[in-house]
Amino acid sequence: MLKRGMLIGTVVLLATMAWGQAGSTVKSVTVRGNQNVTSDAIMAAMKIKVGRPLVQKDLLDDEASVRNMGFFKDVKMLSRPVSESEAEVIVEVAEYPVVREVRVVGNSVLKTEDVTKIATTAQATGQVWNNRNAKAISDAVAKAYEDKGYMGVQFDKLGPDDSSPGTLLISIVEPKVREIKLIGLKRTQEKVIRRIMRTKPGKTLSAKDWRRDIEELYYTYWFENDGVKPAIPEPTDVPGEYNLAIEFKEARTGLLNAGIALDPQSRLVGTLSYSDSNFLGRGQSVGIQLAQATVGGGPSAEVAFGNRFYDSRDTSMNVQLFSRVVYNFTGAGVDPFGGNESTGKFDERRTGASVTFSRPMKDFRATVGVRGQNIKTLNLNPGPTDEFIQQDGDLVTFELGAAYDTRQPSVEPYKGELLQLTVSPGYSNITSIGGNVKNYTDVLGQNFYVKSNIEYRKFWSKRLPLDAPIDQPRPVVAFRAKYGMLSGTAPFFEQQFVGGAESLRGYQNQRFWGNQSFLTTLEYRQPVQKSFNVIGFVDYGGAWGGYGQIKDFDQSSKPRLRLGYGVGVGFRVPQLGTIRIDFAFNQEGQNRTHFSFGSSF
């Protein structure tokens, strides 16, 4: 009936065009079909007024104006003569229904109540549906998806439900992954790549997760610098579904190395090592290292194996077997200007094994592990100026850890945070003591102790578009705070230590020790090239309690924190990783240069 009336109205409109242009005057304006929107509101949107000349263009413009009010499914402007000089204008409208409720379908990323809140903010219930609100609602919902990293959301329906007129239906079409193609893999197994990725076929396509996947694959360093290239998502024949593809160019991951180097005691050492971070293309890591110094200590050997996908729940496993010489109070640091440093020479041989398991749970990770080792002090024929610490025996330590980790990527992160708690119960059976700790007899025999550490890390950087190159350099501000505590009776080298390249720079390795420690670090990392950074840093911390003065290293029974600061450079070498050189000053006016592998944290 409504369609028939509209057809008749249109015919009447066309039949009276010429007459309307002849100079008729509007005698009356009548609005029909409105129930909730007042006639006054409708006529206020119109140019045509009683007493004014009737112009055909005004009829067409007013029809568009009333339609643009947004309250009507259909609008018709009709006119008919009532005399030779006057005409009547009739406005026929079909209102949208009053919104009584909101129904959301198709959503899995956003909660229904969140979408409903967005909708009712733009369109109140109890009011006539205004079609102009559809864009505001769709834009706000799409923005909420974008904030969560989901792009390309569509709407199958956003308006009154045809089967339930009082219901505002919001039918969302979330982007889905149909297929992921991995192109160019020759050595690396496809299942390894798919285990690393969060994006899966059949899942909602998240631009944030997709970028995270590409970054994690890039930072495995299994591929060339430009060896991980994602293709633009390709739409399929099903609306909202996409095919994804990544093109790979594999790099060499195995490295065999033989050479001669200086150890921390300035002795020549012959080395032979083999490592592979993608062993047999399975994503597993293996390492074998042999070393022999020209004097004392004997050979060192270490075998390591890591499997990041130990089981179906992505539990990682790391195993070590070792018999190595440990150089105490040294480390990779030198005083370039000949500072006053003790020349005591003594080593330890540590022989044992360790195994650690770690399981992710979304942004959390749980860790459990055990390490057993036998410790034997070497070079027990010191000269008159040499000092040593002998605490020989067996150690067994367990590790229980929990971490909240949102760092991205997991290697060399530029954003996110880490909060980690580690509790390590230990058992010691010391059979002999001597040297600078010969008076600490309580460590003899069997003892139990617990080491606890809590650490927080935070990374800031400039936010880049999701389509920016993965390897695009960016400045990074990095912060770390760490507190450690030791309870019970523990051997000297199981204490909390601070000092050296990995903690308080500007001071000697193991410079401060005790049953408590605290350390904070702030770094600014400025990229010069893709593989080269200049770093400014400030370290502040120390350790206190525990053993007293040893090797002229005075200690404190109460907190006494020190400052270290300086500049450094870090550059990445293929197959070797990041090499770092830090030139540091301390608050005593001394300076040291520290050499190390990997980022400081």
mmCIF file of N, CA and C in Angstrom, residues 412 502 570-572 576-582 596-601:
data_model
loop_
_atom_site.group_PDB
_atom_site.id
_atom_site.type_symbol
_atom_site.label_atom_id
_atom_site.label_comp_id
_atom_site.label_asym_id
_atom_site.label_seq_id
_atom_site.Cartn_x
_atom_site.Cartn_y
_atom_site.Cartn_z
ATOM 1 N N GLU A 412 66.097 -8.224 22.101
ATOM 2 C CA GLU A 412 66.328 -6.808 21.842
ATOM 3 C C GLU A 412 65.007 -6.033 21.810
ATOM 4 N N GLU A 502 77.697 -6.610 33.460
ATOM 5 C CA GLU A 502 76.282 -6.962 33.447
ATOM 6 C C GLU A 502 75.497 -6.304 34.566
ATOM 7 N N GLY A 570 77.133 -0.805 20.663
ATOM 8 C CA GLY A 570 76.748 -2.194 20.441
ATOM 9 C C GLY A 570 76.576 -2.432 18.962
ATOM 10 N N PHE A 571 77.144 -3.496 18.459
ATOM 11 C CA PHE A 571 77.005 -3.801 17.036
ATOM 12 C C PHE A 571 76.821 -5.300 16.870
ATOM 13 N N ARG A 572 75.988 -5.637 15.911
ATOM 14 C CA ARG A 572 75.649 -7.037 15.684
ATOM 15 C C ARG A 572 76.497 -7.628 14.573
ATOM 16 N N LEU A 576 77.557 -14.351 15.376
ATOM 17 C CA LEU A 576 78.159 -14.139 16.690
ATOM 18 C C LEU A 576 77.214 -13.417 17.638
ATOM 19 N N GLY A 577 76.300 -12.639 17.111
ATOM 20 C CA GLY A 577 75.381 -11.884 17.953
ATOM 21 C C GLY A 577 75.884 -10.478 18.216
ATOM 22 N N THR A 578 75.324 -9.848 19.247
ATOM 23 C CA THR A 578 75.664 -8.463 19.577
ATOM 24 C C THR A 578 76.920 -8.401 20.436
ATOM 25 N N ILE A 579 77.853 -7.578 20.030
ATOM 26 C CA ILE A 579 79.067 -7.310 20.806
ATOM 27 C C ILE A 579 78.941 -5.907 21.383
ATOM 28 N N ARG A 580 79.213 -5.779 22.671
ATOM 29 C CA ARG A 580 79.035 -4.499 23.348
ATOM 30 C C ARG A 580 80.349 -4.053 23.993
ATOM 31 N N ILE A 581 80.656 -2.765 23.845
ATOM 32 C CA ILE A 581 81.812 -2.160 24.501
ATOM 33 C C ILE A 581 81.307 -0.947 25.266
ATOM 34 N N ASP A 582 81.498 -0.957 26.584
ATOM 35 C CA ASP A 582 81.047 0.136 27.446
ATOM 36 C C ASP A 582 82.244 0.818 28.094
ATOM 37 N N SER A 596 81.540 -7.243 26.325
ATOM 38 C CA SER A 596 80.585 -8.323 26.608
ATOM 39 C C SER A 596 79.782 -8.633 25.358
ATOM 40 N N PHE A 597 79.076 -9.774 25.411
ATOM 41 C CA PHE A 597 78.205 -10.200 24.331
ATOM 42 C C PHE A 597 76.755 -10.013 24.753
ATOM 43 N N GLY A 598 75.916 -9.600 23.812
ATOM 44 C CA GLY A 598 74.502 -9.409 24.092
ATOM 45 C C GLY A 598 74.225 -8.039 24.672
ATOM 46 N N SER A 599 72.948 -7.655 24.704
ATOM 47 C CA SER A 599 72.559 -6.386 25.310
ATOM 48 C C SER A 599 72.671 -6.498 26.819
ATOM 49 N N SER A 600 72.781 -5.350 27.503
ATOM 50 C CA SER A 600 72.950 -5.375 28.953
ATOM 51 C C SER A 600 71.720 -5.946 29.642
ATOM 52 N N PHE A 601 70.541 -5.710 29.077
ATOM 53 C CA PHE A 601 69.311 -6.342 29.565
ATOM 54 C C PHE A 601 68.208 -6.123 28.545
#
